[in-house]
Short mmCIF file of C-alpha atoms and ligand atoms in Angstrom, two decimals:
data_model
loop_
_atom_site.label_atom_id
_atom_site.label_comp_id
_atom_site.label_asym_id
_atom_site.label_seq_id
_atom_site.Cartn_x
_atom_site.Cartn_y
_atom_site.Cartn_z
CA UNK A 1 -7.65 -10.64 -15.39
CA UNK A 2 -4.21 -10.37 -13.81
CA UNK A 3 -2.51 -13.39 -12.24
CA UNK A 4 -2.79 -13.38 -8.43
CA UNK A 5 0.37 -13.02 -6.38
CA UNK A 6 0.86 -12.86 -2.62
CA UNK A 7 3.93 -10.73 -3.23
CA UNK A 8 2.18 -8.08 -5.28
CA UNK A 9 -0.76 -5.77 -4.84
CA UNK A 10 -3.80 -7.35 -6.49
CA UNK A 11 -6.75 -5.48 -7.96
CA UNK A 12 -10.26 -6.23 -6.70
CA UNK A 13 -11.24 -8.58 -9.52
CA UNK A 14 -8.11 -10.63 -8.88
CA UNK A 15 -8.78 -10.68 -5.13
CA UNK A 16 -12.38 -11.80 -5.65
CA UNK A 17 -11.25 -14.59 -7.99
CA UNK A 18 -8.61 -15.56 -5.42
CA UNK A 19 -11.14 -15.76 -2.57
CA UNK A 20 -13.46 -17.95 -4.65
CA UNK A 21 -10.54 -20.24 -5.53
CA UNK A 22 -9.03 -20.58 -2.07
CA UNK A 23 -12.44 -21.52 -0.68
CA UNK A 24 -13.09 -24.02 -3.48
CA UNK A 25 -9.64 -25.58 -3.04
CA UNK A 26 -9.89 -25.89 0.76
CA UNK A 27 -13.52 -26.84 1.45
CA UNK A 28 -12.83 -28.25 4.93
CA UNK A 29 -11.06 -25.08 6.10
CA UNK A 30 -12.43 -22.13 4.11
CA UNK A 31 -15.87 -20.97 3.06
CA UNK A 32 -16.87 -17.71 1.40
CA UNK A 33 -20.00 -15.77 2.14
CA UNK A 34 -21.35 -12.41 1.02
CA UNK A 35 -22.28 -10.07 3.88
CA UNK A 36 -23.63 -7.25 1.73
CA UNK A 37 -22.98 -4.97 -1.21
CA UNK A 38 -21.20 -1.65 -1.50
CA UNK A 39 -22.63 1.72 -2.52
CA UNK A 40 -21.65 0.99 -6.12
CA UNK A 41 -23.13 -2.51 -5.90
CA UNK A 42 -20.02 -4.64 -5.46
CA UNK A 43 -20.23 -7.75 -3.24
CA UNK A 44 -18.55 -7.73 0.18
CA UNK A 45 -17.00 -11.20 0.48
CA UNK A 46 -16.16 -12.64 3.88
CA UNK A 47 -13.94 -15.72 4.23
CA UNK A 48 -14.59 -18.03 7.17
CA UNK A 49 -11.34 -19.84 8.01
CA UNK A 50 -11.27 -22.73 10.48
CA UNK A 51 -12.03 -26.41 10.86
CA UNK A 52 -15.79 -26.84 10.70
CA UNK A 53 -17.30 -27.39 14.12
CA UNK A 54 -20.11 -26.25 16.34
CA UNK A 55 -20.10 -23.48 18.95
CA UNK A 56 -16.60 -22.31 18.11
CA UNK A 57 -15.43 -18.87 19.19
CA UNK A 58 -14.30 -16.54 16.45
CA UNK A 59 -11.97 -13.69 15.57
CA UNK A 60 -13.14 -11.08 13.03
CA UNK A 61 -10.42 -9.40 10.99
CA UNK A 62 -10.89 -6.77 8.27
CA UNK A 63 -8.52 -5.11 5.82
CA UNK A 64 -8.95 -2.43 3.19
CA UNK A 65 -11.04 -0.05 5.32
CA UNK A 66 -9.21 2.83 3.68
CA UNK A 67 -8.74 2.60 -0.07
CA UNK A 68 -5.10 3.69 -0.30
CA UNK A 69 -3.83 1.33 2.41
CA UNK A 70 -2.98 -1.41 -0.12
CA UNK A 71 -0.67 -3.32 2.20
CA UNK A 72 -3.67 -4.28 4.32
CA UNK A 73 -5.64 -6.42 1.80
CA UNK A 74 -2.26 -7.92 0.96
CA UNK A 75 -1.95 -8.97 4.60
CA UNK A 76 -5.45 -10.45 4.77
CA UNK A 77 -4.66 -12.56 1.70
CA UNK A 78 -1.35 -13.61 3.26
CA UNK A 79 -3.11 -14.62 6.49
CA UNK A 80 -5.53 -16.94 4.67
CA UNK A 81 -2.68 -18.49 2.66
CA UNK A 82 -0.61 -19.11 5.80
CA UNK A 83 -3.64 -20.64 7.51
CA UNK A 84 -4.42 -23.16 4.76
CA UNK A 85 -0.77 -23.89 3.91
CA UNK A 86 0.27 -24.57 7.52
CA UNK A 87 -2.82 -26.28 8.87
CA UNK A 88 -1.74 -29.76 9.94
CA UNK A 89 1.97 -28.92 10.01
CA UNK A 90 2.34 -25.83 12.22
CA UNK A 91 1.04 -26.63 15.73
CA UNK A 92 -0.01 -23.07 16.55
CA UNK A 93 -1.97 -22.60 13.31
CA UNK A 94 -3.55 -26.06 13.63
CA UNK A 95 -4.56 -25.43 17.24
CA UNK A 96 -5.90 -22.00 16.27
CA UNK A 97 -8.06 -23.27 13.41
CA UNK A 98 -9.26 -26.33 15.30
CA UNK A 99 -10.59 -24.15 18.11
CA UNK A 100 -11.34 -20.77 16.56
CA UNK A 101 -12.90 -19.50 13.38
CA UNK A 102 -11.31 -16.48 11.77
CA UNK A 103 -13.62 -14.31 9.68
CA UNK A 104 -11.52 -12.40 7.13
CA UNK A 105 -12.99 -9.41 5.30
CA UNK A 106 -10.17 -8.96 2.79
CA UNK A 107 -11.41 -5.64 1.41
CA UNK A 108 -14.05 -3.68 3.37
CA UNK A 109 -14.07 -0.53 1.25
CA UNK A 110 -14.32 -2.19 -2.17
CA UNK A 111 -15.50 0.89 -4.08
CA UNK A 112 -12.70 3.01 -2.67
CA UNK A 113 -10.13 0.31 -3.40
CA UNK A 114 -11.17 0.14 -7.07
CA UNK A 115 -11.10 3.95 -7.25
CA UNK A 116 -7.57 4.02 -5.81
CA UNK A 117 -6.50 1.60 -8.58
CA UNK A 118 -8.25 3.42 -11.42
CA UNK A 119 -8.32 7.09 -10.50
CA UNK A 120 -6.70 8.34 -7.31
CA UNK A 121 -4.07 6.24 -5.53
CA UNK A 122 -4.37 8.44 -2.45
CA UNK A 123 -8.14 7.97 -2.00
CA UNK A 124 -9.22 7.12 1.57
CA UNK A 125 -13.00 7.22 1.94
CA UNK A 126 -15.96 5.33 0.47
CA UNK A 127 -17.39 6.48 -2.88
CA UNK A 128 -20.92 7.38 -1.82
CA UNK A 129 -22.46 10.64 -3.07
CA UNK A 130 -23.02 13.34 -0.49
CA UNK A 131 -26.24 15.38 -0.74
CA UNK A 132 -25.74 19.10 -1.42
CA UNK A 133 -22.03 18.57 -1.96
CA UNK A 134 -19.75 17.89 -4.89
CA UNK A 135 -17.45 16.04 -2.52
CA UNK A 136 -17.63 12.22 -2.49
CA UNK A 137 -17.30 9.67 0.26
CA UNK A 138 -17.43 9.07 3.99
CA UNK A 139 -14.57 7.93 6.19
CA UNK A 140 -15.72 4.43 7.18
CA UNK A 141 -13.52 4.62 10.27
CA UNK A 142 -15.51 7.60 11.57
CA UNK A 143 -18.86 6.05 10.66
CA UNK A 144 -19.54 3.71 13.58
CA UNK A 145 -21.70 4.33 16.63
CA UNK A 146 -18.91 5.07 19.09
CA UNK A 147 -18.82 8.70 20.22
CA UNK A 148 -19.92 9.31 16.66
CA UNK A 149 -18.76 12.60 15.14
CA UNK A 150 -17.69 14.14 18.45
CA UNK A 151 -13.88 14.32 18.33
CA UNK A 152 -11.34 13.74 15.56
CA UNK A 153 -13.93 13.63 12.82
CA UNK A 154 -15.55 16.15 10.51
CA UNK A 155 -19.15 16.86 9.52
CA UNK A 156 -17.89 18.38 6.27
CA UNK A 157 -18.37 15.93 3.34
CA UNK A 158 -15.23 17.36 1.71
CA UNK A 159 -13.00 16.31 4.58
CA UNK A 160 -11.04 13.05 4.67
CA UNK A 161 -12.51 12.24 8.08
CA UNK A 162 -16.14 12.99 7.20
CA UNK A 163 -18.28 11.00 9.65
CA UNK A 164 -21.28 10.50 7.34
CA UNK A 165 -24.90 11.52 7.92
CA UNK A 166 -25.35 9.04 10.79
CA UNK A 167 -23.62 6.04 12.33
CA UNK A 168 -23.53 3.19 9.80
CA UNK A 169 -24.75 5.52 7.04
CA UNK A 170 -22.41 3.66 4.69
CA UNK A 171 -23.64 0.35 3.31
CA UNK A 172 -20.22 -1.14 3.94
CA UNK A 173 -20.18 -0.09 7.61
CA UNK A 174 -23.71 -1.39 8.13
CA UNK A 175 -22.93 -4.74 6.50
CA UNK A 176 -19.93 -5.19 8.79
CA UNK A 177 -21.82 -4.12 11.93
CA UNK A 178 -24.84 -6.27 11.06
CA UNK A 179 -22.64 -9.35 10.65
CA UNK A 180 -20.87 -8.76 13.95
CA UNK A 181 -24.16 -8.14 15.78
CA UNK A 182 -25.61 -11.32 14.28
CA UNK A 183 -22.57 -13.29 15.53
CA UNK A 184 -21.86 -11.40 18.75
CA UNK A 185 -22.12 -14.58 20.81
CA UNK A 186 -19.12 -16.18 19.13
CA UNK A 187 -16.95 -13.24 18.06
CA UNK A 188 -14.43 -12.69 20.87
CA UNK A 189 -11.91 -10.49 19.03
CA UNK A 190 -11.98 -7.75 16.41
CA UNK A 191 -8.85 -6.83 14.43
CA UNK A 192 -8.96 -4.02 11.91
CA UNK A 193 -5.86 -3.61 9.75
CA UNK A 194 -4.76 -0.18 8.53
CA UNK A 195 -1.56 1.52 7.44
CA UNK A 196 0.75 3.32 8.02
CA UNK A 197 2.62 4.23 11.28
CA UNK A 198 3.70 0.91 12.80
CA UNK A 199 1.34 0.97 15.77
CA UNK A 200 -0.89 -1.47 17.63
CA UNK A 201 -3.84 0.43 19.06
CA UNK A 202 -6.76 -0.47 21.27
CA UNK A 203 -9.77 1.43 22.75
CA UNK A 204 -10.41 4.15 23.29
CA UNK A 205 -9.84 6.67 20.55
CA UNK A 206 -12.98 8.72 21.14
CA UNK A 207 -11.95 9.60 24.70
CA UNK A 208 -8.83 9.70 26.87
CA UNK A 209 -10.68 7.63 29.46
CA UNK A 210 -9.08 4.23 29.99
CA UNK A 211 -11.04 1.19 28.82
CA UNK A 212 -12.14 -1.09 31.65
CA UNK A 213 -9.84 -3.79 30.21
CA UNK A 214 -6.94 -1.39 29.66
CA UNK A 215 -4.37 -3.39 31.61
CA UNK A 216 -5.08 -6.65 29.82
CA UNK A 217 -5.28 -5.05 26.38
CA UNK A 218 -2.04 -3.18 27.02
CA UNK A 219 -0.30 -6.41 28.04
CA UNK A 220 -1.62 -8.25 24.98
CA UNK A 221 -0.46 -5.39 22.74
CA UNK A 222 2.95 -5.45 24.42
CA UNK A 223 3.34 -9.17 23.78
CA UNK A 224 2.05 -8.93 20.21
CA UNK A 225 4.44 -6.09 19.40
CA UNK A 226 7.45 -7.90 20.82
CA UNK A 227 6.53 -10.96 18.75
CA UNK A 228 6.32 -8.76 15.65
CA UNK A 229 9.59 -6.98 16.37
CA UNK A 230 11.42 -10.26 16.98
CA UNK A 231 11.41 -11.11 13.26
CA UNK A 232 13.01 -8.14 11.50
CA UNK A 233 13.39 -5.61 14.30
CA UNK A 234 10.52 -3.46 13.03
CA UNK A 235 9.66 -0.98 15.76
CA UNK A 236 6.03 -0.51 16.80
CA UNK A 237 4.43 1.67 19.42
CA UNK A 238 1.28 0.55 21.17
CA UNK A 239 -1.42 1.87 23.48
CA UNK A 240 -4.89 3.40 23.52
CA UNK A 241 -5.67 5.13 20.23
CA UNK A 242 -6.47 8.50 21.79
CA UNK A 243 -3.06 9.04 23.34
CA UNK A 244 -0.95 6.88 20.99
CA UNK A 245 -2.04 8.32 17.62
CA UNK A 246 -4.85 10.92 17.96
CA UNK A 247 -8.37 11.37 19.31
CA UNK A 248 -10.88 10.09 16.77
CA UNK A 249 -14.52 9.07 17.04
CA UNK A 250 -16.76 6.66 15.16
CA UNK A 251 -14.08 3.99 14.90
CA UNK A 252 -14.95 0.35 14.29
CA UNK A 253 -12.60 -0.78 17.06
CA UNK A 254 -14.24 1.39 19.73
CA UNK A 255 -17.67 0.31 18.50
CA UNK A 256 -16.73 -3.38 18.62
CA UNK A 257 -15.34 -2.92 22.14
CA UNK A 258 -18.45 -1.11 23.40
CA UNK A 259 -20.57 -3.80 21.72
CA UNK A 260 -18.86 -6.32 24.02
CA UNK A 261 -15.88 -7.60 22.04
CA UNK A 262 -13.11 -7.18 24.61
CA UNK A 263 -10.14 -7.97 22.36
CA UNK A 264 -10.41 -5.09 19.90
CA UNK A 265 -7.28 -3.85 18.11
CA UNK A 266 -6.35 -1.54 15.26
CA UNK A 267 -3.09 -2.23 13.44
CA UNK A 268 -1.18 0.47 11.60
CA UNK A 269 1.25 -1.51 9.43
CA UNK A 270 4.52 -0.33 7.81
CA UNK A 271 6.04 2.11 7.36
CA UNK A 272 6.57 5.30 9.37
CA UNK A 273 6.43 7.70 6.45
CA UNK A 274 9.29 6.99 4.08
CA UNK A 275 6.85 5.53 1.53
CA UNK A 276 3.70 5.79 3.63
CA UNK A 277 0.65 4.37 1.86
CA UNK A 278 2.75 3.66 -1.26
CA UNK A 279 4.72 0.86 0.41
CA UNK A 280 6.90 -0.84 -2.23
CA UNK A 281 5.86 -4.37 -3.23
CA UNK A 282 9.35 -5.44 -2.14
CA UNK A 283 8.21 -4.93 1.47
CA UNK A 284 4.99 -6.98 1.25
CA UNK A 285 6.46 -10.31 2.34
CA UNK A 286 8.37 -8.99 5.34
CA UNK A 287 5.44 -6.86 6.46
CA UNK A 288 3.06 -9.82 6.21
CA UNK A 289 5.42 -12.25 7.95
CA UNK A 290 6.02 -9.98 10.94
CA UNK A 291 2.32 -9.08 11.21
CA UNK A 292 1.43 -12.78 11.24
CA UNK A 293 3.39 -13.14 14.49
CA UNK A 294 1.40 -10.38 16.17
CA UNK A 295 -1.96 -11.71 14.94
CA UNK A 296 -1.09 -15.25 16.04
CA UNK A 297 -0.08 -13.91 19.45
CA UNK A 298 -3.43 -12.17 19.88
CA UNK A 299 -5.39 -15.18 18.58
CA UNK A 300 -3.51 -17.39 21.03
CA UNK A 301 -4.41 -15.07 23.93
CA UNK A 302 -8.06 -15.15 22.82
CA UNK A 303 -7.97 -18.95 22.62
CA UNK A 304 -6.65 -19.20 26.17
CA UNK A 305 -8.63 -16.40 27.78
CA UNK A 306 -11.93 -15.74 26.01
N1 DDK B 401 -10.61 3.89 15.80
C1 DDK B 401 -9.45 4.72 15.60
C2 DDK B 401 -8.15 3.95 15.69
C3 DDK B 401 -6.98 4.91 15.55
C4 DDK B 401 -6.96 5.64 14.21
C5 DDK B 401 -6.76 4.68 13.07
C6 DDK B 401 -6.48 5.38 11.75
C7 DDK B 401 -6.23 4.38 10.69
SE1 DDK B 401 -5.76 5.16 8.99
C8 DDK B 401 -7.65 6.28 11.34
O1 DDK B 401 -8.75 5.75 11.10
O2 DDK B 401 -7.45 7.49 11.29
ZN1 ZN B 402 -6.73 3.53 7.67
ZN1 ZN B 403 -3.53 4.84 9.05
#
C-alpha cells in the first residue's frame, strides 16, 4: 500500500489505513465507526473527533460525495490532522473540540472514488447497477428526500445527475441519512464538501424560495468566505444554491436543513475551471489551509449560537 501524505491524493486503501491509525494514535480525541457499507460492499468509515464528553453538540462533515472531486477527501483528512495536531495549543481548535464533536465522513462515495482511481478519473456517481439500463450509478447529491427529482436532476440512469429510483435508493445515501436521523438531537450543523467553483452555498437548491433562516445563513457564509479569502486572496461567491450555482433537487444539504439542521452548507472548493476536478497536488495545502478558516468560522458560530 502507498505511503499516506496530506499533500498528495491518497487512494481508498491508504485513506482507510490512515483513519484506523489516526484513531488508534489519538484515543482521547478520535474514534472510528462504520456507518454502513457501499453497493460494492466497502465499509463507510466515520471519524468522531472531539474530547469525549456527554451531551455534546456536533457538526457532521462529509467529503468525497462525487468520485472525481479528489480535493475533498484531501480536505477531510487535513481537517482531522489539524484537529489532533493543534488540540491543546490552538485556542480555537481546543475550544471547538472541548465543546463540539465533529463527525468526519472522509469518503462518502467509496465505490466511485475507487473507480475514479482505477478506471475513469472523471467519474461522478455511485457504482450501483441500474435495472433495464447499461448505464451505471446514481448521483448521490440528487438522491435525498428534498424536492426529490423535481428540478435540476434526471430520471435517466445514463445522466450524470440521475436521481435514483427513490430517495435514499443508494446504500451510501441511506447510511448517511440513517446516521444523521439517529443523532438528530446533537447534530447542529451539516457541511458537505464538493469541488469545483469556489462557492459557499446554503439552502435552498430545489427552489428559489428563501430558507426561513436565510439572513443568518447568508451572514455566516459571508463571514466564512471572508475568513477563507483572508489567507491567499482566493475569491468565493456565496448564497442560496438555487440562485448562486443552479437549481438542483435531492441534495443532502437541503435534506439536512429540512430535517432540522439549521446550519447546512455546501462547499465548492478550488478552482474555477483552470484545472477543475483535476486540481494539481501542488494546490492541496493552500486549498486545505484556506478552507480550514471557513470551517472553523462556521463551527465557531455553531458553538456560540446553536
Ligand atoms: N444541494 C445542491 C448544492 C448545490 C450543487 C452542488 C454541486 C456539487 Se458538484 C452538485 O451536486 O451539483
Ligand atoms: Zn460534487
Ligand atoms: Zn461541484
